[in-house]
Short mmCIF file of N, CA and C in Angstrom, two decimals:
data_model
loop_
_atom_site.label_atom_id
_atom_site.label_comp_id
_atom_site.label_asym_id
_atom_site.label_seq_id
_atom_site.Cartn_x
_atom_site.Cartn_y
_atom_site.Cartn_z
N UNK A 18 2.64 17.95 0.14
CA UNK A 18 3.43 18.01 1.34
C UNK A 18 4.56 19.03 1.15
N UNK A 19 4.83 19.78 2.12
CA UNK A 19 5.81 20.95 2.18
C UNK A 19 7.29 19.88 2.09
N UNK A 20 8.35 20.54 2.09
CA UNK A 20 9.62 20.12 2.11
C UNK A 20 10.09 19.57 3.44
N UNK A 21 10.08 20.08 4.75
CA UNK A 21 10.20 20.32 6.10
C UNK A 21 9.31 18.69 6.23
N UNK A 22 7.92 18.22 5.59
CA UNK A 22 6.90 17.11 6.23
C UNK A 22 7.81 16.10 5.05
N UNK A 23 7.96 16.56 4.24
CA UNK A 23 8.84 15.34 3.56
C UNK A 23 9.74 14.78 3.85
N UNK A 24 10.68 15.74 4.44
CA UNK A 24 12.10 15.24 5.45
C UNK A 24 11.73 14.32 6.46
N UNK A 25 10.72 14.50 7.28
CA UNK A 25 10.31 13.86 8.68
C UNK A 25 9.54 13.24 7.95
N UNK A 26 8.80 12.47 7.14
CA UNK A 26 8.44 11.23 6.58
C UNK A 26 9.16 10.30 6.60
N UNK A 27 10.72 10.64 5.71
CA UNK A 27 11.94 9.95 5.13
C UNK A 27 12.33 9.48 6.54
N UNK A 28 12.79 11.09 7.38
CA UNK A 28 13.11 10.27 8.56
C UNK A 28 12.75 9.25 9.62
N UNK A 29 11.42 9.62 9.49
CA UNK A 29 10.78 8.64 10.52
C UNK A 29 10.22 7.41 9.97
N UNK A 30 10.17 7.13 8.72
CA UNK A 30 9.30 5.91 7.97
C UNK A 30 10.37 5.07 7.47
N UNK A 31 11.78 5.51 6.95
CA UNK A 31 12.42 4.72 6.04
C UNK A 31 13.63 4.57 6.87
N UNK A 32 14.44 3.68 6.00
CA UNK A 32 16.03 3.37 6.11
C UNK A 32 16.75 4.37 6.33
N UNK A 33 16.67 5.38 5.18
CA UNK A 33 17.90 6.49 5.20
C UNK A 33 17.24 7.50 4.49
N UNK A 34 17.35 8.81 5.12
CA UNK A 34 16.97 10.09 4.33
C UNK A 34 17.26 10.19 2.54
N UNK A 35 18.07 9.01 2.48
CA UNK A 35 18.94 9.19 0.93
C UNK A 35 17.56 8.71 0.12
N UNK A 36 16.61 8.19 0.86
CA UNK A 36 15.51 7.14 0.24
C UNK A 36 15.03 8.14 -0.65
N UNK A 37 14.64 9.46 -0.39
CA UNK A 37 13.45 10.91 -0.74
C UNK A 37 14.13 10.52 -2.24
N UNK A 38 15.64 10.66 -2.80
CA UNK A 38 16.11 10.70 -3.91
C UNK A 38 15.86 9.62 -5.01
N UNK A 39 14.97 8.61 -4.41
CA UNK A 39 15.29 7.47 -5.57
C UNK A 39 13.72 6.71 -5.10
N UNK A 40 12.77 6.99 -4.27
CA UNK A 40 11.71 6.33 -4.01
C UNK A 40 11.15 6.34 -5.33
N UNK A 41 10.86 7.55 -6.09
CA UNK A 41 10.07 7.81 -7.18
C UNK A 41 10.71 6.85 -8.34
N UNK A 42 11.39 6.91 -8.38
CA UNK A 42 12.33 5.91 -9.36
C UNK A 42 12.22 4.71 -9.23
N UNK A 43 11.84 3.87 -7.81
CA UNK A 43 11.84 2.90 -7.73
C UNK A 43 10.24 2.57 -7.79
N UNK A 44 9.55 3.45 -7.71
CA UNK A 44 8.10 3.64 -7.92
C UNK A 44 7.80 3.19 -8.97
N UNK A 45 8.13 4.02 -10.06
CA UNK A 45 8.39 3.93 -11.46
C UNK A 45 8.50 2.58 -12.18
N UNK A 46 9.44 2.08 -11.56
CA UNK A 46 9.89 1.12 -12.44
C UNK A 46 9.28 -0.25 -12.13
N UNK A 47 8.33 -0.39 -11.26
CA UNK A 47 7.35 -1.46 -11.19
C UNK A 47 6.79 -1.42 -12.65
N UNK A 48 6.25 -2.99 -13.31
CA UNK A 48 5.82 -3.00 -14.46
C UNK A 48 4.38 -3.25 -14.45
N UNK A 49 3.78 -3.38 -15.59
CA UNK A 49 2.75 -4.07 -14.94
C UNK A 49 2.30 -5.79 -14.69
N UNK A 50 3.55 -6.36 -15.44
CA UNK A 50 3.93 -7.76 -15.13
C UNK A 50 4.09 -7.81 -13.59
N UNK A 51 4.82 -7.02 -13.35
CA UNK A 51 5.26 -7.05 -11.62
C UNK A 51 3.85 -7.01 -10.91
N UNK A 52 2.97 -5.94 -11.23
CA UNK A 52 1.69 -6.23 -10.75
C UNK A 52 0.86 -7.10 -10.77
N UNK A 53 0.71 -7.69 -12.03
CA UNK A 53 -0.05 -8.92 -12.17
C UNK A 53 0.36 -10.09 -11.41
N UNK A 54 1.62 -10.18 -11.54
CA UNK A 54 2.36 -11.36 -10.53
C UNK A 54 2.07 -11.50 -8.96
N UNK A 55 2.04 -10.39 -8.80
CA UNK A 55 1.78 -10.27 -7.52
C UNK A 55 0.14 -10.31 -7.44
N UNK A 56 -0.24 -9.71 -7.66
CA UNK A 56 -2.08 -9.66 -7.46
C UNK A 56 -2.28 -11.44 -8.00
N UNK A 57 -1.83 -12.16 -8.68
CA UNK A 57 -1.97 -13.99 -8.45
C UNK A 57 -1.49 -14.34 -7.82
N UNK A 58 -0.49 -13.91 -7.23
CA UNK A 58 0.14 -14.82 -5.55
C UNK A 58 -0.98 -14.19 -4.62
N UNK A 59 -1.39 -12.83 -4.51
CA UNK A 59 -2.24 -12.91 -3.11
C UNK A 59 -3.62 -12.55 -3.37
N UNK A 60 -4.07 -12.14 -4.57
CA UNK A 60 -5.62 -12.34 -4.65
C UNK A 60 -6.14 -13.31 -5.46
N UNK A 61 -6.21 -14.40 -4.04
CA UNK A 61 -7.03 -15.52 -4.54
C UNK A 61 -8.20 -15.59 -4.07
N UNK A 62 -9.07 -16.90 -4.18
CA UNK A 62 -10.19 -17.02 -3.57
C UNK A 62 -9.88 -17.41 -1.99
N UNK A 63 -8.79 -17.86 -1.66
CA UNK A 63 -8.11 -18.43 -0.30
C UNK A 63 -8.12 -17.12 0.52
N UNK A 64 -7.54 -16.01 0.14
CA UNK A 64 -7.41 -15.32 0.25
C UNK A 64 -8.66 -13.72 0.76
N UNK A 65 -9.68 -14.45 -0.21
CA UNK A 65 -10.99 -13.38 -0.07
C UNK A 65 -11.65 -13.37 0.81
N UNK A 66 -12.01 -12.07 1.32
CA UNK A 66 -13.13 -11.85 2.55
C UNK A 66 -14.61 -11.48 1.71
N UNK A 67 -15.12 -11.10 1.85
CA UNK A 67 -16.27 -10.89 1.45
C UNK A 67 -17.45 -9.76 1.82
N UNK A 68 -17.58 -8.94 2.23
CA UNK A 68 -18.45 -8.01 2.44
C UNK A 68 -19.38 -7.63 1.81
N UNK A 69 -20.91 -7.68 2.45
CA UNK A 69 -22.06 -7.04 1.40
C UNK A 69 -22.82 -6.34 2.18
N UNK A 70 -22.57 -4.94 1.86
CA UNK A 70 -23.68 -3.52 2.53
C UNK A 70 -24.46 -3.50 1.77
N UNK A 71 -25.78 -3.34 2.45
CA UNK A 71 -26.97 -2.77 1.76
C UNK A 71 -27.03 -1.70 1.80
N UNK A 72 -27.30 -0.41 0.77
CA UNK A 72 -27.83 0.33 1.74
C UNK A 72 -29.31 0.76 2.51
N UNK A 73 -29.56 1.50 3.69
CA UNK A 73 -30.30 1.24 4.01
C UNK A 73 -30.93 -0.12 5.33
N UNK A 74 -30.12 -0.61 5.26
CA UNK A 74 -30.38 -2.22 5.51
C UNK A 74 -30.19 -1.53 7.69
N UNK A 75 -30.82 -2.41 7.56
CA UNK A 75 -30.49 -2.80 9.76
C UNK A 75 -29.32 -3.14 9.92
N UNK A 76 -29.17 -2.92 11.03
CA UNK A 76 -27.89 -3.81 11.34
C UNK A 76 -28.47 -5.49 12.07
N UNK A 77 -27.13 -6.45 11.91
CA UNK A 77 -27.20 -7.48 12.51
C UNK A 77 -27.84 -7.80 13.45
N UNK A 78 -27.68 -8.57 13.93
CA UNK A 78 -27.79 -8.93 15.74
C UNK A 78 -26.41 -9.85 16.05
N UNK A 79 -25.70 -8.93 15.70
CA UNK A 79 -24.10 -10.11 15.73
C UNK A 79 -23.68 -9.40 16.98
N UNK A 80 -22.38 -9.49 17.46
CA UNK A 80 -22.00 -9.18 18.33
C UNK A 80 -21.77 -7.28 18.08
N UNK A 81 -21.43 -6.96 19.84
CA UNK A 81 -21.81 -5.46 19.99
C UNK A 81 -19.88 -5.23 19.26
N UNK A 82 -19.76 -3.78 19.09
CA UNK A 82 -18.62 -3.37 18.37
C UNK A 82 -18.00 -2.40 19.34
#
């Protein structure tokens, strides 16, 4: 991304333009404890959908899309 699409990201997505200076930093400093913690609060089995493509395969006769 150019400089000019980075500004209008900051501006239009975040809190405060000041964000561009410290996102990466705060990026960063996720651990991977922090990840794991989180991926057991929300990927559970409660949680799971399930999808299975064949390929090749027909489609349904489920409803139209």
């Amino acid at each position: 991304m150019g400089k000019a699409e980075e500004l209008h990201h900051y501006l239009t997505f975040h809190n405060s333009i000041e964000e561009i200076n410290t996102d990466l930093d705060r990026v960063l400093s996720v651990t991977s404890d922090d990840v794991k913690r989180v991926a057991n609060q929300y990927l559970t089995p409660r949680n799971l959908t399930l999808v299975i493509v064949r390929a090749g395969a027909a489609p349904s006769s489920g409803g139209s899309q």
